[in-house]
Amino acid sequence: MKIRFKLNNKDIEYDVEEYKRALDFLRDDMRMTSVKEGCGEGECGACTIILNGKNVNSCMILAVELDGQEVWTLEGLNEIGDTSIQESYIEKGAIQCGFCTPGFIMSTKVLLDNNPDPDDNEIKEALEGNLCRCTGYTKIIEAVKLASTKLAEKNTTVADKRGEKNAV
Ligand code: FES
Ligand code: FES
């Protein structure tokens, strides 16, 4: 079946098998290898993508369901230079084996897009669908807070620049 959708801000048209999972389609056909398969049952969040602004387990939906939708993967955030969250995970040592990390970053992105200054409980709630076997979560929470600070600083800088321009 032919599907048309937006992947990382690019228009895609592709003939896809009807019963292929979005996870396999994104990894194998689209070569988006940041999308990982952990459990394959909607439990671990390693396969998290952003679908129409929400974090979604791509192992639980079919590729045909992407038709007409907007999808982001970690590759897309890199392409547009949206790397504050990744940098924060690295700076805080919130990455060990790294298998879970793309999924965590996509869930963090959705959280901070909707709530730029979350408290600990809000972070835990937003990331509860993502499992990490290595880090023990404390550093991940610290990384999300650092990302929140970095993004706020960036926005202030942009706002300052706009202000300067308007003042000229
Ligand atoms: S692989 Fe999709 S939730 Fe675990
Ligand atoms: S860093 Fe290894 S599973 Fe999270």
mmCIF file of N, CA, C and O and ligand atoms in Angstrom, residues 94-101 104 131-135 140, ligand 2:
data_model
loop_
_atom_site.group_PDB
_atom_site.id
_atom_site.type_symbol
_atom_site.label_atom_id
_atom_site.label_comp_id
_atom_site.label_asym_id
_atom_site.label_seq_id
_atom_site.Cartn_x
_atom_site.Cartn_y
_atom_site.Cartn_z
ATOM 1 N N ALA A 94 24.254 10.597 31.455
ATOM 2 C CA ALA A 94 22.998 9.854 31.506
ATOM 3 C C ALA A 94 22.939 8.763 30.438
ATOM 4 O O ALA A 94 21.863 8.240 30.133
ATOM 5 N N ILE A 95 24.088 8.468 29.841
ATOM 6 C CA ILE A 95 24.154 7.445 28.794
ATOM 7 C C ILE A 95 25.221 6.439 29.198
ATOM 8 O O ILE A 95 26.343 6.828 29.529
ATOM 9 N N GLN A 96 24.852 5.164 29.171
ATOM 10 C CA GLN A 96 25.900 4.137 29.349
ATOM 11 C C GLN A 96 25.977 3.296 28.078
ATOM 12 O O GLN A 96 26.689 3.655 27.165
ATOM 13 N N CYS A 97 25.192 2.232 27.965
ATOM 14 C CA CYS A 97 25.260 1.469 26.707
ATOM 15 C C CYS A 97 24.628 2.250 25.558
ATOM 16 O O CYS A 97 24.951 2.045 24.403
ATOM 17 N N GLY A 98 23.680 3.142 25.877
ATOM 18 C CA GLY A 98 23.090 4.022 24.880
ATOM 19 C C GLY A 98 21.903 3.441 24.126
ATOM 20 O O GLY A 98 21.286 4.147 23.332
ATOM 21 N N PHE A 99 21.563 2.188 24.394
ATOM 22 C CA PHE A 99 20.482 1.570 23.622
ATOM 23 C C PHE A 99 19.139 2.276 23.837
ATOM 24 O O PHE A 99 18.357 2.454 22.910
ATOM 25 N N CYS A 100 18.902 2.677 25.064
ATOM 26 C CA CYS A 100 17.618 3.306 25.396
ATOM 27 C C CYS A 100 17.590 4.791 25.042
ATOM 28 O O CYS A 100 16.525 5.412 25.056
ATOM 29 N N THR A 101 18.765 5.374 24.781
ATOM 30 C CA THR A 101 18.896 6.836 24.765
ATOM 31 C C THR A 101 18.053 7.539 23.685
ATOM 32 O O THR A 101 17.397 8.542 24.000
ATOM 33 N N PHE A 104 14.599 7.850 25.006
ATOM 34 C CA PHE A 104 14.508 8.823 26.091
ATOM 35 C C PHE A 104 14.544 10.246 25.545
ATOM 36 O O PHE A 104 13.823 11.127 26.019
ATOM 37 N N LEU A 131 12.418 2.651 29.535
ATOM 38 C CA LEU A 131 13.190 1.883 30.521
ATOM 39 C C LEU A 131 14.677 1.947 30.196
ATOM 40 O O LEU A 131 15.070 1.904 29.034
ATOM 41 N N CYS A 132 15.482 2.043 31.271
ATOM 42 C CA CYS A 132 16.933 2.014 31.117
ATOM 43 C C CYS A 132 17.485 0.968 32.079
ATOM 44 O O CYS A 132 17.160 0.985 33.262
ATOM 45 N N ARG A 133 18.307 0.084 31.547
ATOM 46 C CA ARG A 133 18.859 -0.976 32.402
ATOM 47 C C ARG A 133 20.173 -0.550 33.057
ATOM 48 O O ARG A 133 20.698 -1.249 33.902
ATOM 49 N N CYS A 134 20.729 0.581 32.597
ATOM 50 C CA CYS A 134 22.099 0.908 33.031
ATOM 51 C C CYS A 134 22.202 2.037 34.044
ATOM 52 O O CYS A 134 22.979 1.954 34.977
ATOM 53 N N THR A 135 21.468 3.138 33.827
ATOM 54 C CA THR A 135 21.848 4.384 34.502
ATOM 55 C C THR A 135 21.219 4.605 35.872
ATOM 56 O O THR A 135 21.689 5.444 36.620
ATOM 57 N N ILE A 140 19.489 10.699 34.357
ATOM 58 C CA ILE A 140 18.560 11.051 33.269
ATOM 59 C C ILE A 140 17.704 12.247 33.700
ATOM 60 O O ILE A 140 17.518 13.200 32.933
HETATM 61 S S1 FES B 2 22.013 3.367 28.901
HETATM 62 FE FE1 FES B 2 21.915 1.206 28.679
HETATM 63 S S2 FES B 2 19.781 0.770 28.704
HETATM 64 FE FE2 FES B 2 19.920 2.865 29.154
#
